[in-house]
mmCIF file of C-alpha atoms in Angstrom:
data_model
loop_
_atom_site.group_PDB
_atom_site.id
_atom_site.type_symbol
_atom_site.label_atom_id
_atom_site.label_comp_id
_atom_site.label_asym_id
_atom_site.label_seq_id
_atom_site.Cartn_x
_atom_site.Cartn_y
_atom_site.Cartn_z
ATOM 1 C CA UNK A 1 135.908 42.462 166.608
ATOM 2 C CA UNK A 2 139.467 42.718 167.892
ATOM 3 C CA UNK A 3 141.219 45.674 166.328
ATOM 4 C CA UNK A 4 144.502 44.111 165.359
ATOM 5 C CA UNK A 5 146.686 45.002 162.423
ATOM 6 C CA UNK A 6 146.596 41.393 161.281
ATOM 7 C CA UNK A 7 142.803 41.159 161.472
ATOM 8 C CA UNK A 8 142.231 44.491 159.791
ATOM 9 C CA UNK A 9 144.710 44.021 156.983
ATOM 10 C CA UNK A 10 143.971 40.444 156.005
ATOM 11 C CA UNK A 11 140.354 41.238 155.210
ATOM 12 C CA UNK A 12 138.676 44.095 157.025
ATOM 13 C CA UNK A 13 140.729 47.088 156.008
ATOM 14 C CA UNK A 14 139.090 50.434 156.623
ATOM 15 C CA UNK A 15 138.459 50.802 152.878
ATOM 16 C CA UNK A 16 136.746 47.399 152.746
ATOM 17 C CA UNK A 17 134.518 48.392 155.649
ATOM 18 C CA UNK A 18 133.599 51.673 153.944
ATOM 19 C CA UNK A 19 132.730 49.632 150.860
ATOM 20 C CA UNK A 20 130.535 47.389 153.030
ATOM 21 C CA UNK A 21 128.712 50.343 154.580
ATOM 22 C CA UNK A 22 128.183 51.979 151.201
ATOM 23 C CA UNK A 23 126.714 48.801 149.680
ATOM 24 C CA UNK A 24 124.585 48.068 152.733
ATOM 25 C CA UNK A 25 123.051 51.540 152.685
ATOM 26 C CA UNK A 26 122.854 52.314 148.977
ATOM 27 C CA UNK A 27 121.737 48.860 147.792
ATOM 28 C CA UNK A 28 120.534 46.593 150.596
ATOM 29 C CA UNK A 29 118.698 48.990 152.915
ATOM 30 C CA UNK A 30 117.438 51.191 150.095
ATOM 31 C CA UNK A 31 116.225 48.068 148.284
ATOM 32 C CA UNK A 32 114.307 46.878 151.307
ATOM 33 C CA UNK A 33 112.869 50.378 151.739
ATOM 34 C CA UNK A 34 111.628 50.352 148.127
ATOM 35 C CA UNK A 35 110.184 46.902 148.686
ATOM 36 C CA UNK A 36 108.300 48.025 151.798
ATOM 37 C CA UNK A 37 106.962 51.144 150.094
ATOM 38 C CA UNK A 38 105.739 49.126 147.109
ATOM 39 C CA UNK A 39 104.591 45.974 148.892
ATOM 40 C CA UNK A 40 101.255 45.794 147.071
ATOM 41 C CA UNK A 41 102.888 46.344 143.682
ATOM 42 C CA UNK A 42 105.241 43.405 144.256
ATOM 43 C CA UNK A 43 102.547 41.197 145.787
ATOM 44 C CA UNK A 44 104.285 41.086 149.158
ATOM 45 C CA UNK A 45 102.023 39.553 151.796
ATOM 46 C CA UNK A 46 101.728 40.709 155.412
ATOM 47 C CA UNK A 47 103.698 37.647 156.507
ATOM 48 C CA UNK A 48 106.502 38.440 154.083
ATOM 49 C CA UNK A 49 106.493 42.055 155.231
ATOM 50 C CA UNK A 50 107.241 40.891 158.768
ATOM 51 C CA UNK A 51 110.293 39.108 157.378
ATOM 52 C CA UNK A 52 111.240 42.210 155.415
ATOM 53 C CA UNK A 53 110.996 44.324 158.569
ATOM 54 C CA UNK A 54 113.197 41.824 160.402
ATOM 55 C CA UNK A 55 115.730 41.961 157.564
ATOM 56 C CA UNK A 56 115.802 45.759 157.737
ATOM 57 C CA UNK A 57 116.516 45.637 161.467
ATOM 58 C CA UNK A 58 119.217 43.049 160.863
ATOM 59 C CA UNK A 59 120.968 45.173 158.268
ATOM 60 C CA UNK A 60 120.651 48.321 160.337
ATOM 61 C CA UNK A 61 122.459 46.412 163.086
ATOM 62 C CA UNK A 62 125.089 45.319 160.562
ATOM 63 C CA UNK A 63 125.704 48.928 159.543
ATOM 64 C CA UNK A 64 125.988 49.992 163.190
ATOM 65 C CA UNK A 65 128.526 47.239 163.802
ATOM 66 C CA UNK A 66 130.431 48.141 160.637
ATOM 67 C CA UNK A 67 130.799 51.711 161.857
ATOM 68 C CA UNK A 68 132.448 50.440 165.035
ATOM 69 C CA UNK A 69 134.638 48.092 163.003
ATOM 70 C CA UNK A 70 135.665 50.984 160.765
ATOM 71 C CA UNK A 71 136.863 53.009 163.737
ATOM 72 C CA UNK A 72 138.704 49.989 165.119
ATOM 73 C CA UNK A 73 140.319 49.296 161.751
ATOM 74 C CA UNK A 74 141.492 52.906 161.444
ATOM 75 C CA UNK A 75 143.019 52.659 164.915
ATOM 76 C CA UNK A 76 144.715 49.347 164.136
ATOM 77 C CA UNK A 77 146.141 50.643 160.863
ATOM 78 C CA UNK A 78 147.684 53.655 162.603
ATOM 79 C CA UNK A 79 149.213 52.046 165.699
ATOM 80 C CA UNK A 80 152.942 51.394 165.713
ATOM 81 C CA UNK A 81 153.539 49.257 168.822
ATOM 82 C CA UNK A 82 151.855 46.412 170.737
ATOM 83 C CA UNK A 83 151.118 48.859 173.563
ATOM 84 C CA UNK A 84 149.374 51.309 171.232
ATOM 85 C CA UNK A 85 147.533 48.436 169.608
ATOM 86 C CA UNK A 86 146.233 47.338 173.007
ATOM 87 C CA UNK A 87 145.058 50.897 173.671
ATOM 88 C CA UNK A 88 143.332 50.936 170.303
ATOM 89 C CA UNK A 89 141.450 47.761 171.205
ATOM 90 C CA UNK A 90 140.179 49.522 174.340
ATOM 91 C CA UNK A 91 139.346 52.680 172.434
ATOM 92 C CA UNK A 92 141.974 54.677 174.299
ATOM 93 C CA UNK A 93 144.456 55.435 171.551
ATOM 94 C CA UNK A 94 144.622 59.026 170.333
ATOM 95 C CA UNK A 95 144.190 57.924 166.757
ATOM 96 C CA UNK A 96 141.034 56.103 167.799
ATOM 97 C CA UNK A 97 139.441 59.296 169.052
ATOM 98 C CA UNK A 98 140.752 61.408 166.186
ATOM 99 C CA UNK A 99 139.603 59.071 163.440
ATOM 100 C CA UNK A 100 136.587 60.767 161.941
ATOM 101 C CA UNK A 101 135.298 58.378 159.267
ATOM 102 C CA UNK A 102 134.626 61.008 156.615
ATOM 103 C CA UNK A 103 134.688 58.304 153.986
ATOM 104 C CA UNK A 104 131.649 56.799 155.670
ATOM 105 C CA UNK A 105 129.865 60.153 155.595
ATOM 106 C CA UNK A 106 130.635 60.419 151.904
ATOM 107 C CA UNK A 107 129.249 56.914 151.437
ATOM 108 C CA UNK A 108 126.062 57.985 153.226
ATOM 109 C CA UNK A 109 125.707 60.997 150.911
ATOM 110 C CA UNK A 110 126.151 58.674 147.965
ATOM 111 C CA UNK A 111 123.524 56.315 149.398
ATOM 112 C CA UNK A 112 121.020 59.144 149.799
ATOM 113 C CA UNK A 113 121.676 60.243 146.242
ATOM 114 C CA UNK A 114 121.146 56.693 144.992
ATOM 115 C CA UNK A 115 117.875 56.446 146.909
ATOM 116 C CA UNK A 116 116.565 59.527 145.118
ATOM 117 C CA UNK A 117 117.333 58.135 141.669
ATOM 118 C CA UNK A 118 116.643 54.401 141.773
ATOM 119 C CA UNK A 119 113.107 53.305 140.778
ATOM 120 C CA UNK A 120 111.480 50.578 142.874
ATOM 121 C CA UNK A 121 111.868 47.862 140.236
ATOM 122 C CA UNK A 122 115.564 48.655 139.820
ATOM 123 C CA UNK A 123 116.045 48.756 143.584
ATOM 124 C CA UNK A 124 114.482 45.305 143.925
ATOM 125 C CA UNK A 125 116.651 43.919 141.117
ATOM 126 C CA UNK A 126 119.829 45.224 142.735
ATOM 127 C CA UNK A 127 118.745 43.943 146.141
ATOM 128 C CA UNK A 128 118.110 40.456 144.758
ATOM 129 C CA UNK A 129 121.456 40.471 142.964
ATOM 130 C CA UNK A 130 123.285 41.853 145.996
ATOM 131 C CA UNK A 131 122.192 38.989 148.201
ATOM 132 C CA UNK A 132 124.078 36.702 145.823
ATOM 133 C CA UNK A 133 127.157 38.918 145.758
ATOM 134 C CA UNK A 134 127.757 40.010 149.356
ATOM 135 C CA UNK A 135 129.082 38.565 152.568
ATOM 136 C CA UNK A 136 128.334 39.635 156.128
ATOM 137 C CA UNK A 137 131.663 40.871 157.534
ATOM 138 C CA UNK A 138 130.129 41.305 160.983
ATOM 139 C CA UNK A 139 129.506 37.563 161.218
ATOM 140 C CA UNK A 140 133.106 36.363 161.253
ATOM 141 C CA UNK A 141 135.397 37.735 163.935
ATOM 142 C CA UNK A 142 138.580 36.331 162.399
ATOM 143 C CA UNK A 143 137.985 36.997 158.718
ATOM 144 C CA UNK A 144 141.322 35.762 157.490
ATOM 145 C CA UNK A 145 141.880 34.265 154.027
ATOM 146 C CA UNK A 146 144.896 32.415 155.427
ATOM 147 C CA UNK A 147 142.620 30.578 157.857
ATOM 148 C CA UNK A 148 139.852 30.150 155.281
ATOM 149 C CA UNK A 149 137.423 31.930 157.593
ATOM 150 C CA UNK A 150 135.642 34.255 155.228
ATOM 151 C CA UNK A 151 132.370 35.906 156.235
ATOM 152 C CA UNK A 152 129.318 33.905 155.125
ATOM 153 C CA UNK A 153 126.949 34.962 152.339
ATOM 154 C CA UNK A 154 123.601 36.565 153.096
ATOM 155 C CA UNK A 155 121.766 33.228 153.251
ATOM 156 C CA UNK A 156 118.681 34.497 155.107
ATOM 157 C CA UNK A 157 118.306 37.381 152.694
ATOM 158 C CA UNK A 158 118.659 35.055 149.724
ATOM 159 C CA UNK A 159 115.835 32.858 151.004
ATOM 160 C CA UNK A 160 113.609 35.855 151.747
ATOM 161 C CA UNK A 161 114.250 37.591 148.420
ATOM 162 C CA UNK A 162 113.568 34.380 146.516
ATOM 163 C CA UNK A 163 110.103 34.306 148.111
ATOM 164 C CA UNK A 164 109.599 37.993 147.340
ATOM 165 C CA UNK A 165 110.771 37.514 143.755
ATOM 166 C CA UNK A 166 108.393 34.567 143.347
ATOM 167 C CA UNK A 167 105.491 36.744 144.482
ATOM 168 C CA UNK A 168 106.559 39.624 142.252
ATOM 169 C CA UNK A 169 106.800 37.364 139.214
ATOM 170 C CA UNK A 170 103.468 35.680 139.935
ATOM 171 C CA UNK A 171 101.547 38.939 140.348
ATOM 172 C CA UNK A 172 103.100 41.022 137.552
ATOM 173 C CA UNK A 173 102.294 41.263 133.871
ATOM 174 C CA UNK A 174 104.685 39.996 131.173
ATOM 175 C CA UNK A 175 106.078 43.458 130.444
ATOM 176 C CA UNK A 176 106.906 44.083 134.102
ATOM 177 C CA UNK A 177 108.491 40.627 134.448
ATOM 178 C CA UNK A 178 110.627 41.302 131.396
ATOM 179 C CA UNK A 179 111.671 44.673 132.794
ATOM 180 C CA UNK A 180 112.538 43.143 136.174
ATOM 181 C CA UNK A 181 114.548 40.417 134.441
ATOM 182 C CA UNK A 182 116.436 43.039 132.472
ATOM 183 C CA UNK A 183 117.319 44.965 135.620
ATOM 184 C CA UNK A 184 118.541 41.784 137.354
ATOM 185 C CA UNK A 185 120.716 40.985 134.344
ATOM 186 C CA UNK A 186 122.167 44.509 134.448
ATOM 187 C CA UNK A 187 122.774 44.307 138.195
ATOM 188 C CA UNK A 188 124.500 40.951 137.828
ATOM 189 C CA UNK A 189 126.863 42.491 135.284
ATOM 190 C CA UNK A 190 127.733 45.281 137.720
ATOM 191 C CA UNK A 191 128.606 42.809 140.480
ATOM 192 C CA UNK A 192 130.514 40.555 138.084
ATOM 193 C CA UNK A 193 132.572 43.504 136.847
ATOM 194 C CA UNK A 194 133.225 44.688 140.405
ATOM 195 C CA UNK A 195 134.990 41.412 141.122
ATOM 196 C CA UNK A 196 137.483 41.772 138.265
ATOM 197 C CA UNK A 197 140.868 43.442 138.385
ATOM 198 C CA UNK A 198 141.265 43.711 142.142
ATOM 199 C CA UNK A 199 142.142 41.654 145.178
ATOM 200 C CA UNK A 200 138.706 40.541 146.287
ATOM 201 C CA UNK A 201 140.143 39.123 149.516
ATOM 202 C CA UNK A 202 140.012 42.742 150.656
ATOM 203 C CA UNK A 203 136.343 43.140 149.773
ATOM 204 C CA UNK A 204 132.899 42.194 151.003
ATOM 205 C CA UNK A 205 131.980 41.001 147.497
ATOM 206 C CA UNK A 206 131.739 37.288 146.730
ATOM 207 C CA UNK A 207 129.586 37.259 143.623
ATOM 208 C CA UNK A 208 127.922 33.893 142.931
ATOM 209 C CA UNK A 209 126.251 33.828 139.502
ATOM 210 C CA UNK A 210 125.178 30.206 139.924
ATOM 211 C CA UNK A 211 123.084 30.898 143.027
ATOM 212 C CA UNK A 212 121.563 33.990 141.386
ATOM 213 C CA UNK A 213 120.603 31.974 138.306
ATOM 214 C CA UNK A 214 119.059 29.298 140.502
ATOM 215 C CA UNK A 215 117.046 31.846 142.487
ATOM 216 C CA UNK A 216 115.740 33.523 139.325
ATOM 217 C CA UNK A 217 114.796 30.187 137.806
ATOM 218 C CA UNK A 218 113.039 29.083 141.017
ATOM 219 C CA UNK A 219 111.077 32.343 141.098
ATOM 220 C CA UNK A 220 109.828 31.859 137.547
ATOM 221 C CA UNK A 221 112.315 34.017 135.635
ATOM 222 C CA UNK A 222 113.707 31.096 133.690
ATOM 223 C CA UNK A 223 114.789 33.258 130.767
ATOM 224 C CA UNK A 224 117.311 34.940 133.065
ATOM 225 C CA UNK A 225 119.106 31.652 133.537
ATOM 226 C CA UNK A 226 121.302 32.056 130.431
ATOM 227 C CA UNK A 227 121.778 35.808 130.777
ATOM 228 C CA UNK A 228 123.183 36.245 134.298
ATOM 229 C CA UNK A 229 126.729 37.600 134.048
ATOM 230 C CA UNK A 230 129.551 35.319 135.191
#
């Protein structure tokens, strides 16, 4: 992505990118890891596991790209002339080299801490909810609200997690289904609250309660339909 002040500040500010990395690592990748480690518990077939593995590789690539975008955004935010901006694009500006994304490191520490605490069922619930609340900022090079070119939702992940959720619901007992539903409801409330009181144009979050309700209903968690937070 071109490291311009306009591009960075209309959507992909360095803080928004740190937010994206934090969510990718602490919710998306950790959720997929929990899913892989508990495949039998959730009724995940070998075919679905291949899709899960592909999703993990996809999101690892997203995180790698986000790290580069973070460095570019830092450089773009610190340049003060077109010449310095051009150097930043090429990775030659002093601020580009000096920008040590400590915020990202802190986000990684937070992600590791979250991984240690989050049970598999909770991790799956947050992963399912996240796919209906996140965009992919690496998939839109000119992410400008003015041009109505916002990054797309995680459509492939939504489709995959709906299949996983269907399997989990079909192979679990009523108590486990109720617990999973409760965790999804709680996760939806977290994402709904995260979208309030701030300028979400500067965020990776685009929470869609309607699509989450539809996915839960399609997977057999119909009782969640009226409880998903708006």
